[in-house]
């Protein structure tokens, strides 16, 4: 039998379930209710075979008297070590009964257990998980509908002993117990009492954005006006239709790639995919040609037309004329920095000249980033260069001089680390970068005092989103490390790279099992974590547009590119032949944040919406203090009702917008009752709330910043004047 199994999602909740659930068995009358304990198995690995037994731990989630249980032998293999529960009346899985819920207990060594639909074989396995603690009842919910909607459930298989790897020793005898087995429409969660406190404020939002690299250049050059104008509207517009539905997600930052010239080298560029090569504004003789990258420039013009606030220029590689190997990546070699020793000033001049040109064209170039993900080897596949911290510092000093010479207001942004943890930890190339660049004691790499250096540290959310612990702890460590030097934190690039997130974080157990809404919803959760735990002041997606290939679904785009002539579910055609563009769920989920949380809005305290696998909420105050924006991520598979209140001021009215399986940034009609706001299952919802009847809730306000009335630390705890750390006081960060 194959050991590589495909499973569906698990969601763990420690809450009470409503009577809407159909109880298959609670065992209190010492019978199995609507179930039968199947004796038709040949397993010999039980010390005590499955039976109804007394509850071994009448505490916590389960104080009932009886349950079903079995005890496996020590050092047992897993094969045929099953608890099989047959339904006396088989049921067809529908929306009303798609979620199987049960309480689970293991006496010692809470190893893996698995649950199957009608069989223990791979075709029916749908849950794989580990109980958190010894001798403690925990709740498990499994969505049967993701794979078995419309099919008939006849038996529930629970694999008790999962000693999956050799040597099969060191496992003690363990008793498994199960209770309160139900089927229902979803997790019947209690109403949430959610309160906001405008007096407790955190970071100010700079922007939400996306990157043009690389496909925007091809779409801008080869697609019809209708198609590319649709894309521009979806990305940049803040307008609404006659019913108040947003026409776009109102990005406030457009992240523009400054190419290194690999496109001029063709196949010799060491980049097989033509759509990942980029042009360059500078020629070999040092002259400039601003007519290049016309597709990218078309989208820049559209962004400016729609009122995008900020433009960020970023470089993956120095121009090919300045690199050691004459290519825009390492070319298969082990290179620690692909820039000639005598070309640091040349590269800096190129970046500053490009910045000056576009600033002169009316673009607000707030940041220029000279390096991107310096940790990687970048041997092939796209433009890119590895960098040592000493090389980055040297380049930053040269770029600072070039910017100062031109009297530009643009700031330098570094280091765009490939994962959050490299900003504060790690070893080897491009690690511990906050300390390297912003600690004055590191004299060889310190650049924090450069006039043009932004008081910001930029990182990417890749590789650190697999589970709830990483989503919280790694990001909190970034916030703590940045706070030491009074730095803002920006998340400048993310898409769903890496293996699928863990089922324990609320994601389906594989990308194959996930829907496009599942992927978009998890992005909504990740954005929440970046904003609240890392305290990010900006958040950008990679990349705005891409083709869908290799069963990747929507993991790598906001807008899907469909090449001319494509006939299947995916797109493998030549986008130089044009095609069509499709707005995706990712676009609209990002819009739940970007369209309403505008530059200048401040995050404020919110309580009652911090359940990592159920309800997550953040709250944002407009600069004039009149408008409140709350974004809620409902990870559960049932409607969640919240009662929203404020510690200060009266919440006078609201507009509600939702993205879920049926809606795309849709404004819900009718009056919003803030005491009973309904959040649809597996959705992201934004409430735009009028405070004290003063705001225009249909349009986010942009006026002078409201003062902060109290002093708090980054976690919102009252802080004394004499304590160490970074605090917020009178609307500004101060260091004690």
PDB file of N, CA and C in Angstrom, residues 267-330:
ATOM      1  N   UNK A 267      18.444  33.015 -25.688  1.00  0.00           N
ATOM      2  CA  UNK A 267      18.725  31.731 -25.043  1.00  0.00           C
ATOM      3  C   UNK A 267      20.050  31.740 -24.294  1.00  0.00           C
ATOM      4  N   UNK A 268      20.972  32.622 -24.683  1.00  0.00           N
ATOM      5  CA  UNK A 268      22.269  32.703 -24.006  1.00  0.00           C
ATOM      6  C   UNK A 268      22.173  33.360 -22.642  1.00  0.00           C
ATOM      7  N   UNK A 269      20.991  33.822 -22.279  1.00  0.00           N
ATOM      8  CA  UNK A 269      20.804  34.501 -20.987  1.00  0.00           C
ATOM      9  C   UNK A 269      20.817  33.542 -19.810  1.00  0.00           C
ATOM     10  N   UNK A 270      20.758  32.216 -20.077  1.00  0.00           N
ATOM     11  CA  UNK A 270      20.616  31.210 -19.022  1.00  0.00           C
ATOM     12  C   UNK A 270      19.236  31.286 -18.369  1.00  0.00           C
ATOM     13  N   UNK A 271      18.260  31.829 -19.115  1.00  0.00           N
ATOM     14  CA  UNK A 271      16.870  31.894 -18.665  1.00  0.00           C
ATOM     15  C   UNK A 271      16.023  31.286 -19.773  1.00  0.00           C
ATOM     16  N   UNK A 272      15.552  30.066 -19.562  1.00  0.00           N
ATOM     17  CA  UNK A 272      14.845  29.345 -20.613  1.00  0.00           C
ATOM     18  C   UNK A 272      13.498  29.978 -20.946  1.00  0.00           C
ATOM     19  N   UNK A 273      12.777  30.412 -19.910  1.00  0.00           N
ATOM     20  CA  UNK A 273      11.445  30.979 -20.105  1.00  0.00           C
ATOM     21  C   UNK A 273      11.574  32.437 -20.555  1.00  0.00           C
ATOM     22  N   UNK A 274      11.164  32.708 -21.801  1.00  0.00           N
ATOM     23  CA  UNK A 274      11.298  34.051 -22.349  1.00  0.00           C
ATOM     24  C   UNK A 274      10.565  35.096 -21.519  1.00  0.00           C
ATOM     25  N   UNK A 275       9.450  34.692 -20.882  1.00  0.00           N
ATOM     26  CA  UNK A 275       8.662  35.662 -20.111  1.00  0.00           C
ATOM     27  C   UNK A 275       9.321  36.034 -18.789  1.00  0.00           C
ATOM     28  N   UNK A 276      10.464  35.403 -18.473  1.00  0.00           N
ATOM     29  CA  UNK A 276      11.189  35.776 -17.256  1.00  0.00           C
ATOM     30  C   UNK A 276      12.461  36.568 -17.560  1.00  0.00           C
ATOM     31  N   UNK A 277      12.669  36.868 -18.810  1.00  0.00           N
ATOM     32  CA  UNK A 277      13.774  37.763 -19.166  1.00  0.00           C
ATOM     33  C   UNK A 277      13.271  39.200 -19.130  1.00  0.00           C
ATOM     34  N   UNK A 278      14.185  40.128 -18.926  1.00  0.00           N
ATOM     35  CA  UNK A 278      13.788  41.532 -18.830  1.00  0.00           C
ATOM     36  C   UNK A 278      14.729  42.410 -19.636  1.00  0.00           C
ATOM     37  N   UNK A 279      14.186  43.502 -20.140  1.00  0.00           N
ATOM     38  CA  UNK A 279      14.970  44.487 -20.877  1.00  0.00           C
ATOM     39  C   UNK A 279      15.668  45.420 -19.888  1.00  0.00           C
ATOM     40  N   UNK A 280      16.502  46.310 -20.406  1.00  0.00           N
ATOM     41  CA  UNK A 280      17.247  47.232 -19.548  1.00  0.00           C
ATOM     42  C   UNK A 280      17.273  48.603 -20.211  1.00  0.00           C
ATOM     43  N   UNK A 281      17.195  49.651 -19.415  1.00  0.00           N
ATOM     44  CA  UNK A 281      17.157  51.015 -19.950  1.00  0.00           C
ATOM     45  C   UNK A 281      18.527  51.512 -20.409  1.00  0.00           C
ATOM     46  N   UNK A 282      19.598  50.861 -19.943  1.00  0.00           N
ATOM     47  CA  UNK A 282      20.933  51.342 -20.282  1.00  0.00           C
ATOM     48  C   UNK A 282      21.549  50.458 -21.361  1.00  0.00           C
ATOM     49  N   UNK A 283      22.313  51.075 -22.235  1.00  0.00           N
ATOM     50  CA  UNK A 283      23.033  50.358 -23.284  1.00  0.00           C
ATOM     51  C   UNK A 283      24.471  50.075 -22.843  1.00  0.00           C
ATOM     52  N   UNK A 284      25.158  49.257 -23.619  1.00  0.00           N
ATOM     53  CA  UNK A 284      26.539  48.900 -23.292  1.00  0.00           C
ATOM     54  C   UNK A 284      27.453  50.121 -23.271  1.00  0.00           C
ATOM     55  N   UNK A 285      27.119  51.147 -24.073  1.00  0.00           N
ATOM     56  CA  UNK A 285      27.968  52.343 -24.123  1.00  0.00           C
ATOM     57  C   UNK A 285      27.601  53.379 -23.062  1.00  0.00           C
ATOM     58  N   UNK A 286      26.638  53.039 -22.187  1.00  0.00           N
ATOM     59  CA  UNK A 286      26.264  53.944 -21.106  1.00  0.00           C
ATOM     60  C   UNK A 286      25.137  54.892 -21.437  1.00  0.00           C
ATOM     61  N   UNK A 287      24.642  54.877 -22.674  1.00  0.00           N
ATOM     62  CA  UNK A 287      23.493  55.713 -23.027  1.00  0.00           C
ATOM     63  C   UNK A 287      22.206  55.032 -22.577  1.00  0.00           C
ATOM     64  N   UNK A 288      21.135  55.818 -22.506  1.00  0.00           N
ATOM     65  CA  UNK A 288      19.856  55.309 -22.019  1.00  0.00           C
ATOM     66  C   UNK A 288      18.812  55.323 -23.136  1.00  0.00           C
ATOM     67  N   UNK A 289      17.947  54.336 -23.104  1.00  0.00           N
ATOM     68  CA  UNK A 289      16.833  54.250 -24.032  1.00  0.00           C
ATOM     69  C   UNK A 289      15.559  54.056 -23.219  1.00  0.00           C
ATOM     70  N   UNK A 290      14.829  55.164 -23.012  1.00  0.00           N
ATOM     71  CA  UNK A 290      13.635  55.123 -22.165  1.00  0.00           C
ATOM     72  C   UNK A 290      12.406  54.587 -22.894  1.00  0.00           C
ATOM     73  N   UNK A 291      12.574  54.182 -24.143  1.00  0.00           N
ATOM     74  CA  UNK A 291      11.452  53.585 -24.871  1.00  0.00           C
ATOM     75  C   UNK A 291      11.297  52.103 -24.554  1.00  0.00           C
ATOM     76  N   UNK A 292      12.227  51.528 -23.823  1.00  0.00           N
ATOM     77  CA  UNK A 292      12.168  50.108 -23.503  1.00  0.00           C
ATOM     78  C   UNK A 292      11.156  49.830 -22.383  1.00  0.00           C
ATOM     79  N   UNK A 293      10.883  48.545 -22.230  1.00  0.00           N
ATOM     80  CA  UNK A 293       9.917  48.091 -21.218  1.00  0.00           C
ATOM     81  C   UNK A 293       8.587  48.824 -21.380  1.00  0.00           C
ATOM     82  N   UNK A 294       8.124  48.923 -22.633  1.00  0.00           N
ATOM     83  CA  UNK A 294       6.916  49.682 -22.926  1.00  0.00           C
ATOM     84  C   UNK A 294       5.685  49.098 -22.251  1.00  0.00           C
ATOM     85  N   UNK A 295       5.604  47.770 -22.161  1.00  0.00           N
ATOM     86  CA  UNK A 295       4.457  47.157 -21.493  1.00  0.00           C
ATOM     87  C   UNK A 295       4.407  47.516 -20.025  1.00  0.00           C
ATOM     88  N   UNK A 296       5.560  47.475 -19.382  1.00  0.00           N
ATOM     89  CA  UNK A 296       5.612  47.882 -17.980  1.00  0.00           C
ATOM     90  C   UNK A 296       5.263  49.356 -17.824  1.00  0.00           C
ATOM     91  N   UNK A 297       5.782  50.169 -18.717  1.00  0.00           N
ATOM     92  CA  UNK A 297       5.507  51.599 -18.627  1.00  0.00           C
ATOM     93  C   UNK A 297       4.028  51.907 -18.867  1.00  0.00           C
ATOM     94  N   UNK A 298       3.357  51.087 -19.698  1.00  0.00           N
ATOM     95  CA  UNK A 298       1.918  51.289 -19.890  1.00  0.00           C
ATOM     96  C   UNK A 298       1.183  51.099 -18.570  1.00  0.00           C
ATOM     97  N   UNK A 299       1.539  50.062 -17.817  1.00  0.00           N
ATOM     98  CA  UNK A 299       0.874  49.836 -16.529  1.00  0.00           C
ATOM     99  C   UNK A 299       1.267  50.906 -15.506  1.00  0.00           C
ATOM    100  N   UNK A 300       2.487  51.404 -15.573  1.00  0.00           N
ATOM    101  CA  UNK A 300       2.856  52.524 -14.699  1.00  0.00           C
ATOM    102  C   UNK A 300       1.978  53.743 -14.988  1.00  0.00           C
ATOM    103  N   UNK A 301       1.753  54.018 -16.260  1.00  0.00           N
ATOM    104  CA  UNK A 301       0.911  55.151 -16.629  1.00  0.00           C
ATOM    105  C   UNK A 301      -0.517  54.969 -16.127  1.00  0.00           C
ATOM    106  N   UNK A 302      -1.033  53.759 -16.248  1.00  0.00           N
ATOM    107  CA  UNK A 302      -2.376  53.482 -15.752  1.00  0.00           C
ATOM    108  C   UNK A 302      -2.448  53.624 -14.234  1.00  0.00           C
ATOM    109  N   UNK A 303      -1.421  53.148 -13.551  1.00  0.00           N
ATOM    110  CA  UNK A 303      -1.391  53.283 -12.092  1.00  0.00           C
ATOM    111  C   UNK A 303      -1.419  54.750 -11.688  1.00  0.00           C
ATOM    112  N   UNK A 304      -0.621  55.561 -12.362  1.00  0.00           N
ATOM    113  CA  UNK A 304      -0.616  57.000 -12.074  1.00  0.00           C
ATOM    114  C   UNK A 304      -1.973  57.618 -12.384  1.00  0.00           C
ATOM    115  N   UNK A 305      -2.577  57.216 -13.501  1.00  0.00           N
ATOM    116  CA  UNK A 305      -3.891  57.724 -13.889  1.00  0.00           C
ATOM    117  C   UNK A 305      -4.936  57.442 -12.813  1.00  0.00           C
ATOM    118  N   UNK A 306      -4.882  56.251 -12.231  1.00  0.00           N
ATOM    119  CA  UNK A 306      -5.861  55.871 -11.212  1.00  0.00           C
ATOM    120  C   UNK A 306      -5.522  56.421  -9.825  1.00  0.00           C
ATOM    121  N   UNK A 307      -4.407  57.128  -9.701  1.00  0.00           N
ATOM    122  CA  UNK A 307      -4.070  57.755  -8.423  1.00  0.00           C
ATOM    123  C   UNK A 307      -3.293  56.893  -7.470  1.00  0.00           C
ATOM    124  N   UNK A 308      -2.533  55.917  -7.984  1.00  0.00           N
ATOM    125  CA  UNK A 308      -1.695  55.105  -7.103  1.00  0.00           C
ATOM    126  C   UNK A 308      -0.704  56.011  -6.381  1.00  0.00           C
ATOM    127  N   UNK A 309      -0.597  55.843  -5.073  1.00  0.00           N
ATOM    128  CA  UNK A 309       0.174  56.763  -4.237  1.00  0.00           C
ATOM    129  C   UNK A 309       1.673  56.596  -4.371  1.00  0.00           C
ATOM    130  N   UNK A 310       2.138  55.342  -4.467  1.00  0.00           N
ATOM    131  CA  UNK A 310       3.566  55.062  -4.356  1.00  0.00           C
ATOM    132  C   UNK A 310       4.030  54.111  -5.455  1.00  0.00           C
ATOM    133  N   UNK A 311       5.261  54.325  -5.898  1.00  0.00           N
ATOM    134  CA  UNK A 311       5.923  53.414  -6.822  1.00  0.00           C
ATOM    135  C   UNK A 311       7.234  52.971  -6.192  1.00  0.00           C
ATOM    136  N   UNK A 312       7.471  51.666  -6.245  1.00  0.00           N
ATOM    137  CA  UNK A 312       8.688  51.082  -5.694  1.00  0.00           C
ATOM    138  C   UNK A 312       9.448  50.451  -6.858  1.00  0.00           C
ATOM    139  N   UNK A 313      10.672  50.920  -7.110  1.00  0.00           N
ATOM    140  CA  UNK A 313      11.517  50.342  -8.152  1.00  0.00           C
ATOM    141  C   UNK A 313      12.436  49.304  -7.519  1.00  0.00           C
ATOM    142  N   UNK A 314      12.470  48.097  -8.103  1.00  0.00           N
ATOM    143  CA  UNK A 314      13.337  47.071  -7.525  1.00  0.00           C
ATOM    144  C   UNK A 314      14.165  46.407  -8.616  1.00  0.00           C
ATOM    145  N   UNK A 315      15.343  45.960  -8.227  1.00  0.00           N
ATOM    146  CA  UNK A 315      16.295  45.347  -9.152  1.00  0.00           C
ATOM    147  C   UNK A 315      16.591  43.926  -8.706  1.00  0.00           C
ATOM    148  N   UNK A 316      16.515  42.987  -9.645  1.00  0.00           N
ATOM    149  CA  UNK A 316      16.910  41.610  -9.356  1.00  0.00           C
ATOM    150  C   UNK A 316      18.391  41.376  -9.624  1.00  0.00           C
ATOM    151  N   UNK A 317      18.956  42.159 -10.559  1.00  0.00           N
ATOM    152  CA  UNK A 317      20.362  42.016 -10.926  1.00  0.00           C
ATOM    153  C   UNK A 317      20.869  43.339 -11.464  1.00  0.00           C
ATOM    154  N   UNK A 318      22.145  43.571 -11.296  1.00  0.00           N
ATOM    155  CA  UNK A 318      22.773  44.706 -11.973  1.00  0.00           C
ATOM    156  C   UNK A 318      22.700  44.483 -13.479  1.00  0.00           C
ATOM    157  N   UNK A 319      22.741  45.555 -14.282  1.00  0.00           N
ATOM    158  CA  UNK A 319      22.784  45.383 -15.738  1.00  0.00           C
ATOM    159  C   UNK A 319      23.901  44.427 -16.136  1.00  0.00           C
ATOM    160  N   UNK A 320      23.642  43.672 -17.188  1.00  0.00           N
ATOM    161  CA  UNK A 320      24.585  42.628 -17.605  1.00  0.00           C
ATOM    162  C   UNK A 320      25.979  43.181 -17.905  1.00  0.00           C
ATOM    163  N   UNK A 321      26.103  44.469 -18.199  1.00  0.00           N
ATOM    164  CA  UNK A 321      27.409  45.074 -18.499  1.00  0.00           C
ATOM    165  C   UNK A 321      28.261  45.225 -17.237  1.00  0.00           C
ATOM    166  N   UNK A 322      27.615  45.130 -16.057  1.00  0.00           N
ATOM    167  CA  UNK A 322      28.333  45.334 -14.802  1.00  0.00           C
ATOM    168  C   UNK A 322      28.559  44.039 -14.027  1.00  0.00           C
ATOM    169  N   UNK A 323      27.980  42.926 -14.483  1.00  0.00           N
ATOM    170  CA  UNK A 323      28.096  41.687 -13.716  1.00  0.00           C
ATOM    171  C   UNK A 323      29.396  40.951 -14.030  1.00  0.00           C
ATOM    172  N   UNK A 324      29.824  40.137 -13.102  1.00  0.00           N
ATOM    173  CA  UNK A 324      31.091  39.418 -13.248  1.00  0.00           C
ATOM    174  C   UNK A 324      31.084  38.451 -14.424  1.00  0.00           C
ATOM    175  N   UNK A 325      29.941  37.814 -14.656  1.00  0.00           N
ATOM    176  CA  UNK A 325      29.879  36.796 -15.705  1.00  0.00           C
ATOM    177  C   UNK A 325      29.149  37.275 -16.951  1.00  0.00           C
ATOM    178  N   UNK A 326      28.762  38.549 -16.991  1.00  0.00           N
ATOM    179  CA  UNK A 326      28.075  39.075 -18.156  1.00  0.00           C
ATOM    180  C   UNK A 326      26.654  38.580 -18.315  1.00  0.00           C
ATOM    181  N   UNK A 327      26.100  37.995 -17.276  1.00  0.00           N
ATOM    182  CA  UNK A 327      24.711  37.520 -17.296  1.00  0.00           C
ATOM    183  C   UNK A 327      23.944  38.154 -16.136  1.00  0.00           C
ATOM    184  N   UNK A 328      22.610  38.023 -16.209  1.00  0.00           N
ATOM    185  CA  UNK A 328      21.758  38.604 -15.174  1.00  0.00           C
ATOM    186  C   UNK A 328      21.449  37.608 -14.063  1.00  0.00           C
ATOM    187  N   UNK A 329      22.146  36.472 -14.060  1.00  0.00           N
ATOM    188  CA  UNK A 329      22.117  35.569 -12.913  1.00  0.00           C
ATOM    189  C   UNK A 329      23.479  34.886 -12.809  1.00  0.00           C
ATOM    190  N   UNK A 330      23.609  33.980 -11.867  1.00  0.00           N
ATOM    191  CA  UNK A 330      24.930  33.402 -11.594  1.00  0.00           C
ATOM    192  C   UNK A 330      25.395  32.428 -12.663  1.00  0.00           C
TER     193      UNK A 330
END
